[in-house]
């Protein structure tokens, strides 16, 4: 194997073929992979969306920009809400919403959702929103967040949703970058039993974003918050109609801007990742239906992400609603008021499909499976994972303790930029392997290239996409040069995702993490995830993150940061045991030079481990930008522990 590719360490050989019973009722069959790219996207474009005017050209690709479903006219809110009501499905539940405080719940049917969206759209019109007005939304996980997004799309106003945990600076940067004129927010949000002062933070942000001239404030906690006369309006005080006839859905061209989702780049300013109307909607509706095997009449689907992330946009709001699904939406954290909350929710609503992230699965593993066992989870029939490579041990735990060994698991790889899932098993079709996202979705051409840009048929390298897909980003808002440089310059003509991956003898893909995190030990290029997964495989380890630090002899040496399970305490013996465990499972080359025990790992607010910060800590550098961290105190704590940790080569 060439030194340039990423070496394979994992020897995972467990296989989970689909059950005959699941396959017999599945939405897709293996022949879906035989349908040519154009035919697949043409058919899904026609079948999944109701067009005001049909499209006349499937796609046009002027590298690096693609356009899809050209000539078509449609409206996203119409597709997600109105058409279901018009078809007589107004009584179906769109969302079972559960608030964080005990006993607070709302059931919202499609007919009610329509009235809510119309009311919000009329309120937005009242404060000057029309087609093309950029709207920022800064809210927690309340139904009005989805309603505000849909109201914008009804009017043809592009939105940017800023996650409610972000600071005033993050919010003002995003509003200024997009040129937002209006902000929708709420008084406060509930999080872990405490109110989060969204309106107060929004006020501070507006101080630095003079373009925002009007605010709509949704009442949630009811606590008093400052209101600025002439700028801020209470949503519940506006007297506007909720009659759908009072606010028709604006016909939009396929390629008109739907929303921006900002991702914090590793450096510099946040990138506004642009998504447009038709391709995005077709992409998320198609993937949501096939990957989750959605049966809209009977399933109760729960994506436990936050709507403030792309996962929530695509798979809580737009994909599920376009498909007429019944979803659960939960306001709070999984550990409030105790570790049983999620399993209670599944039991209460009879959730059939659960979609969550490895970080959440590992947290539940750490808390113990007894919490899940105290509840009836037999309604579940399918599980999904997203956000990071899933460690095989976490996959097995999910399979056993949550899925009762009967639910297929779909490990879905995708990005804010891709808009929709691109690499995933199809339930009922694909034989799964713990830790592998398996195959490109139908109609997706993915490949692995080596350093020279040559295709790797088996082994590790760089993940690229070779053809456009409907939901792909239409660029970084206002920054063409950065778009070309970030995604299209490494391998000309290919979209480079920034992730390493390997492909096995069956043609299955294994995601290996960000290429910036790949370690180089004595000339061997090693992925972080495989070493981490071996650590997590140890019965006493709850979570692990590894990184390389500069080493005079080997180039880089591996440093591991490890969180132990509940009642395990760190010790020198444990440190040696773990180092030997790695050496035994994958070889001396991967043996960590030192291990730092820590109660928490530094993570982004969407739960991804920030290995860049771990490298800074390991190399005693002053810490770079920590604003993306969910809990900034974690790194300073880590730095002091790292200073104390023994080093042993
Ligand atoms: C959906 C989302 C994107 C990055 C991506 C990967 C990592 C996401 C998986 C995964 C391995 C997965 N969007 N990633 N899903 N890695 N297996 N199933 O997370 O823009 O926030 O992040 O997340 O590195 O490039 S995102």
Short mmCIF file of C-alpha atoms in Angstrom, two decimals, residues 33-335:
data_model
loop_
_atom_site.label_atom_id
_atom_site.label_comp_id
_atom_site.label_asym_id
_atom_site.label_seq_id
_atom_site.Cartn_x
_atom_site.Cartn_y
_atom_site.Cartn_z
CA UNK A 33 -29.21 0.90 -7.83
CA UNK A 34 -29.62 -0.11 -11.48
CA UNK A 35 -31.67 2.91 -12.45
CA UNK A 36 -29.49 5.37 -14.39
CA UNK A 37 -28.60 8.62 -12.62
CA UNK A 38 -30.74 10.83 -14.87
CA UNK A 39 -33.76 8.54 -14.77
CA UNK A 40 -33.60 8.26 -10.99
CA UNK A 41 -33.54 11.99 -10.34
CA UNK A 42 -36.03 12.76 -13.10
CA UNK A 43 -38.54 10.28 -11.69
CA UNK A 44 -38.10 11.42 -8.09
CA UNK A 45 -38.35 15.05 -9.17
CA UNK A 46 -41.72 14.40 -10.76
CA UNK A 47 -43.13 12.07 -8.12
CA UNK A 48 -42.13 13.59 -4.81
CA UNK A 49 -42.94 17.24 -5.39
CA UNK A 50 -46.05 19.05 -6.59
CA UNK A 51 -45.02 21.59 -9.22
CA UNK A 52 -46.90 24.78 -10.07
CA UNK A 53 -45.07 24.51 -13.37
CA UNK A 54 -43.13 21.39 -14.35
CA UNK A 55 -39.39 21.53 -14.91
CA UNK A 56 -38.08 21.34 -18.47
CA UNK A 57 -34.40 20.46 -17.93
CA UNK A 58 -33.13 17.98 -15.33
CA UNK A 59 -29.81 19.62 -14.53
CA UNK A 60 -27.03 21.80 -15.81
CA UNK A 61 -23.52 21.61 -14.41
CA UNK A 62 -21.21 24.52 -14.93
CA UNK A 63 -18.45 23.48 -12.60
CA UNK A 64 -18.51 24.00 -9.69
CA UNK A 65 -22.11 25.18 -9.77
CA UNK A 66 -25.02 22.88 -10.54
CA UNK A 67 -28.62 23.84 -11.23
CA UNK A 68 -31.47 21.34 -11.03
CA UNK A 69 -35.01 21.04 -12.30
CA UNK A 70 -34.66 24.13 -14.44
CA UNK A 71 -37.76 25.89 -15.62
CA UNK A 72 -39.86 24.50 -12.75
CA UNK A 73 -41.95 26.55 -10.34
CA UNK A 74 -42.95 25.34 -6.89
CA UNK A 75 -43.32 26.37 -3.29
CA UNK A 76 -41.74 24.49 -0.40
CA UNK A 77 -44.41 25.33 2.21
CA UNK A 78 -47.10 24.25 -0.25
CA UNK A 79 -45.36 20.90 -0.64
CA UNK A 80 -44.73 20.47 3.07
CA UNK A 81 -48.12 21.55 4.35
CA UNK A 82 -50.95 22.73 2.10
CA UNK A 83 -50.99 19.88 -0.36
CA UNK A 84 -51.41 17.33 2.44
CA UNK A 85 -54.41 19.23 3.78
CA UNK A 86 -55.89 19.59 0.29
CA UNK A 87 -55.52 15.83 -0.19
CA UNK A 88 -57.66 15.20 2.90
CA UNK A 89 -54.83 14.41 5.27
CA UNK A 90 -55.31 17.47 7.49
CA UNK A 91 -56.05 15.33 10.54
CA UNK A 92 -52.73 13.53 10.41
CA UNK A 93 -50.29 14.59 13.11
CA UNK A 94 -47.32 16.53 11.76
CA UNK A 95 -45.56 16.94 15.10
CA UNK A 96 -45.90 15.45 18.53
CA UNK A 97 -44.07 18.21 20.35
CA UNK A 98 -42.79 17.62 23.84
CA UNK A 99 -41.54 20.53 25.90
CA UNK A 100 -38.71 20.10 28.35
CA UNK A 101 -40.70 20.92 31.51
CA UNK A 102 -42.62 17.88 32.71
CA UNK A 103 -46.08 17.43 31.24
CA UNK A 104 -45.88 20.06 28.50
CA UNK A 105 -46.87 18.67 25.14
CA UNK A 106 -48.64 19.77 21.96
CA UNK A 107 -50.02 17.73 19.10
CA UNK A 108 -50.06 19.59 15.80
CA UNK A 109 -51.94 18.17 12.83
CA UNK A 110 -51.20 19.16 9.25
CA UNK A 111 -54.37 21.29 9.23
CA UNK A 112 -53.20 23.10 12.37
CA UNK A 113 -49.72 23.44 10.98
CA UNK A 114 -51.19 25.11 7.90
CA UNK A 115 -53.11 27.64 10.02
CA UNK A 116 -50.00 28.31 12.11
CA UNK A 117 -47.83 28.83 9.05
CA UNK A 118 -50.37 31.16 7.44
CA UNK A 119 -50.67 33.14 10.66
CA UNK A 120 -46.90 33.48 10.96
CA UNK A 121 -46.55 34.38 7.27
CA UNK A 122 -49.18 37.10 7.65
CA UNK A 123 -47.38 38.39 10.75
CA UNK A 124 -44.12 38.51 8.79
CA UNK A 125 -45.86 40.36 5.96
CA UNK A 126 -47.20 42.82 8.52
CA UNK A 127 -43.64 43.70 9.53
CA UNK A 128 -42.51 44.08 5.94
CA UNK A 129 -41.31 40.65 4.83
CA UNK A 130 -41.88 39.88 1.18
CA UNK A 131 -40.30 37.76 -1.49
CA UNK A 132 -36.52 38.04 -1.18
CA UNK A 133 -36.39 39.61 2.33
CA UNK A 134 -33.64 37.85 4.30
CA UNK A 135 -34.92 36.63 7.69
CA UNK A 136 -32.87 35.36 10.63
CA UNK A 137 -34.46 32.90 13.04
CA UNK A 138 -32.95 32.52 16.51
CA UNK A 139 -35.05 30.09 18.51
CA UNK A 140 -35.11 26.93 20.55
CA UNK A 141 -36.83 23.68 19.66
CA UNK A 142 -40.42 24.92 19.70
CA UNK A 143 -43.01 24.28 16.97
CA UNK A 144 -42.88 27.98 16.02
CA UNK A 145 -39.32 27.45 14.80
CA UNK A 146 -40.51 25.06 12.08
CA UNK A 147 -43.52 27.32 11.54
CA UNK A 148 -41.28 30.38 11.04
CA UNK A 149 -39.12 28.53 8.49
CA UNK A 150 -42.20 27.40 6.58
CA UNK A 151 -43.73 30.87 6.76
CA UNK A 152 -40.59 32.31 5.16
CA UNK A 153 -40.70 29.74 2.39
CA UNK A 154 -44.39 30.45 1.86
CA UNK A 155 -43.52 34.09 1.17
CA UNK A 156 -40.34 33.34 -0.78
CA UNK A 157 -38.17 34.93 1.90
CA UNK A 158 -34.84 33.12 2.41
CA UNK A 159 -34.01 32.30 6.02
CA UNK A 160 -31.03 31.54 8.14
CA UNK A 161 -31.65 29.65 11.36
CA UNK A 162 -29.04 30.34 14.01
CA UNK A 163 -28.82 27.67 16.71
CA UNK A 164 -30.15 28.98 20.03
CA UNK A 165 -26.91 28.14 21.83
CA UNK A 166 -24.87 30.58 19.75
CA UNK A 167 -23.58 33.87 21.12
CA UNK A 168 -24.62 37.41 20.19
CA UNK A 169 -21.46 37.74 18.06
CA UNK A 170 -22.22 34.61 16.06
CA UNK A 171 -25.76 35.82 15.50
CA UNK A 172 -24.78 39.34 14.41
CA UNK A 173 -22.02 38.00 12.08
CA UNK A 174 -24.54 35.78 10.35
CA UNK A 175 -27.25 38.45 10.11
CA UNK A 176 -24.76 40.94 8.68
CA UNK A 177 -23.33 38.45 6.20
CA UNK A 178 -26.76 37.55 4.86
CA UNK A 179 -28.13 41.09 5.01
CA UNK A 180 -31.03 40.11 7.28
CA UNK A 181 -33.74 42.72 7.72
CA UNK A 182 -35.99 40.81 10.10
CA UNK A 183 -35.36 38.52 13.07
CA UNK A 184 -37.74 35.96 14.57
CA UNK A 185 -36.87 34.95 18.11
CA UNK A 186 -38.52 34.00 21.40
CA UNK A 187 -38.44 35.37 24.93
CA UNK A 188 -36.43 32.48 26.38
CA UNK A 189 -35.85 28.81 25.74
CA UNK A 190 -35.79 25.94 28.22
CA UNK A 191 -32.59 23.99 28.51
CA UNK A 192 -31.79 21.54 31.29
CA UNK A 193 -34.38 23.15 33.53
CA UNK A 194 -33.06 26.69 33.08
CA UNK A 195 -34.27 29.53 30.89
CA UNK A 196 -31.89 30.58 28.10
CA UNK A 197 -32.26 34.35 27.46
CA UNK A 198 -32.65 34.33 23.68
CA UNK A 199 -34.28 37.76 23.36
CA UNK A 200 -31.61 39.43 25.48
CA UNK A 201 -28.85 37.86 23.38
CA UNK A 202 -30.75 38.83 20.23
CA UNK A 203 -30.90 42.45 21.46
CA UNK A 204 -27.14 42.48 21.88
CA UNK A 205 -26.70 40.96 18.41
CA UNK A 206 -29.01 43.55 16.85
CA UNK A 207 -26.83 46.25 18.41
CA UNK A 208 -24.12 45.04 16.03
CA UNK A 209 -26.45 44.31 13.09
CA UNK A 210 -28.03 47.65 12.15
CA UNK A 211 -29.71 46.20 9.05
CA UNK A 212 -32.26 44.36 11.21
CA UNK A 213 -35.23 46.70 11.43
CA UNK A 214 -37.98 44.47 12.86
CA UNK A 215 -38.29 41.59 15.29
CA UNK A 216 -41.07 39.11 15.88
CA UNK A 217 -40.94 37.62 19.37
CA UNK A 218 -42.65 34.33 20.23
CA UNK A 219 -43.68 33.89 23.86
CA UNK A 220 -42.34 30.67 25.32
CA UNK A 221 -41.45 30.87 29.02
CA UNK A 222 -43.57 33.97 29.65
CA UNK A 223 -40.88 35.66 31.73
CA UNK A 224 -40.54 39.42 31.11
CA UNK A 225 -37.98 40.43 28.46
CA UNK A 226 -37.01 43.87 27.14
CA UNK A 227 -38.96 45.02 24.07
CA UNK A 228 -37.83 47.93 21.89
CA UNK A 229 -40.71 50.13 20.78
CA UNK A 230 -41.03 50.41 17.03
CA UNK A 231 -38.78 47.44 16.35
CA UNK A 232 -40.00 44.47 18.44
CA UNK A 233 -43.47 42.94 18.19
CA UNK A 234 -44.98 40.10 20.19
CA UNK A 235 -46.17 37.42 17.80
CA UNK A 236 -49.25 36.63 19.89
CA UNK A 237 -50.36 40.27 19.89
CA UNK A 238 -50.49 40.66 16.10
CA UNK A 239 -54.02 40.32 14.81
CA UNK A 240 -53.60 38.53 11.53
CA UNK A 241 -55.57 35.93 9.62
CA UNK A 242 -54.82 32.23 9.65
CA UNK A 243 -57.03 31.56 6.63
CA UNK A 244 -54.90 29.95 3.89
CA UNK A 245 -56.73 32.01 1.25
CA UNK A 246 -55.35 35.18 2.89
CA UNK A 247 -51.77 34.24 2.08
CA UNK A 248 -51.16 32.18 -1.06
CA UNK A 249 -47.90 30.30 -1.53
CA UNK A 250 -45.44 32.30 -3.63
CA UNK A 251 -44.44 30.41 -6.80
CA UNK A 252 -40.64 30.13 -6.76
CA UNK A 253 -38.21 29.26 -9.50
CA UNK A 254 -36.40 25.99 -8.86
CA UNK A 255 -33.10 27.75 -8.31
CA UNK A 256 -34.24 30.57 -6.03
CA UNK A 257 -32.52 30.75 -2.63
CA UNK A 258 -34.29 28.74 0.09
CA UNK A 259 -31.91 29.22 3.02
CA UNK A 260 -28.36 29.70 4.19
CA UNK A 261 -26.87 27.48 6.84
CA UNK A 262 -23.72 28.88 8.35
CA UNK A 263 -20.91 26.54 9.27
CA UNK A 264 -18.05 27.83 11.34
CA UNK A 265 -14.96 27.30 9.25
CA UNK A 266 -11.82 26.29 11.14
CA UNK A 267 -10.56 29.84 10.70
CA UNK A 268 -11.96 33.13 9.47
CA UNK A 269 -15.59 34.06 9.09
CA UNK A 270 -18.49 31.61 9.03
CA UNK A 271 -19.47 30.28 5.63
CA UNK A 272 -23.06 30.77 4.48
CA UNK A 273 -23.79 27.49 2.71
CA UNK A 274 -26.53 28.21 0.17
CA UNK A 275 -29.40 25.85 -0.65
CA UNK A 276 -32.00 26.49 -3.30
CA UNK A 277 -35.59 25.41 -3.69
CA UNK A 278 -36.32 22.44 -5.94
CA UNK A 279 -33.18 20.32 -5.84
CA UNK A 280 -32.98 20.57 -2.08
CA UNK A 281 -36.60 19.56 -1.59
CA UNK A 282 -36.43 16.63 -4.01
CA UNK A 283 -33.15 15.49 -2.46
CA UNK A 284 -34.30 15.53 1.16
CA UNK A 285 -37.73 14.01 0.38
CA UNK A 286 -36.24 11.16 -1.67
CA UNK A 287 -33.54 10.28 0.84
CA UNK A 288 -35.90 10.59 3.79
CA UNK A 289 -38.40 8.19 2.25
CA UNK A 290 -35.94 5.55 1.06
CA UNK A 291 -33.33 5.60 3.83
CA UNK A 292 -35.83 5.62 6.69
CA UNK A 293 -38.30 3.37 4.85
CA UNK A 294 -40.92 5.92 5.82
CA UNK A 295 -44.55 4.79 5.87
CA UNK A 296 -46.31 8.13 6.40
CA UNK A 297 -49.60 6.55 7.53
CA UNK A 298 -48.14 4.47 10.34
CA UNK A 299 -44.64 5.57 11.29
CA UNK A 300 -43.78 7.87 14.17
CA UNK A 301 -40.41 9.29 13.21
CA UNK A 302 -38.03 11.04 15.58
CA UNK A 303 -34.88 12.84 14.54
CA UNK A 304 -33.40 13.91 17.87
CA UNK A 305 -31.16 16.63 16.39
CA UNK A 306 -31.65 20.39 16.73
CA UNK A 307 -33.38 22.22 13.88
CA UNK A 308 -30.55 24.77 14.10
CA UNK A 309 -28.29 22.24 12.32
CA UNK A 310 -28.57 20.99 8.78
CA UNK A 311 -29.76 17.63 10.11
CA UNK A 312 -32.79 19.33 11.60
CA UNK A 313 -33.51 21.38 8.46
CA UNK A 314 -33.37 18.36 6.17
CA UNK A 315 -34.70 15.62 8.43
CA UNK A 316 -36.97 17.29 11.00
CA UNK A 317 -38.55 19.96 8.84
CA UNK A 318 -38.30 19.74 5.05
CA UNK A 319 -37.85 16.03 4.25
CA UNK A 320 -40.39 14.60 6.73
CA UNK A 321 -43.04 17.27 6.06
CA UNK A 322 -42.70 16.96 2.29
CA UNK A 323 -43.33 13.24 2.78
CA UNK A 324 -46.35 13.84 5.05
CA UNK A 325 -44.66 12.16 8.01
CA UNK A 326 -45.65 12.22 11.67
CA UNK A 327 -42.63 13.34 13.71
CA UNK A 328 -41.68 13.82 17.31
CA UNK A 329 -40.01 17.10 18.22
CA UNK A 330 -38.39 17.41 21.65
CA UNK A 331 -37.36 20.71 23.18
CA UNK A 332 -34.80 19.70 25.76
CA UNK A 333 -31.71 17.68 26.57
CA UNK A 334 -31.55 13.87 26.91
CA UNK A 335 -30.55 14.05 30.57
#
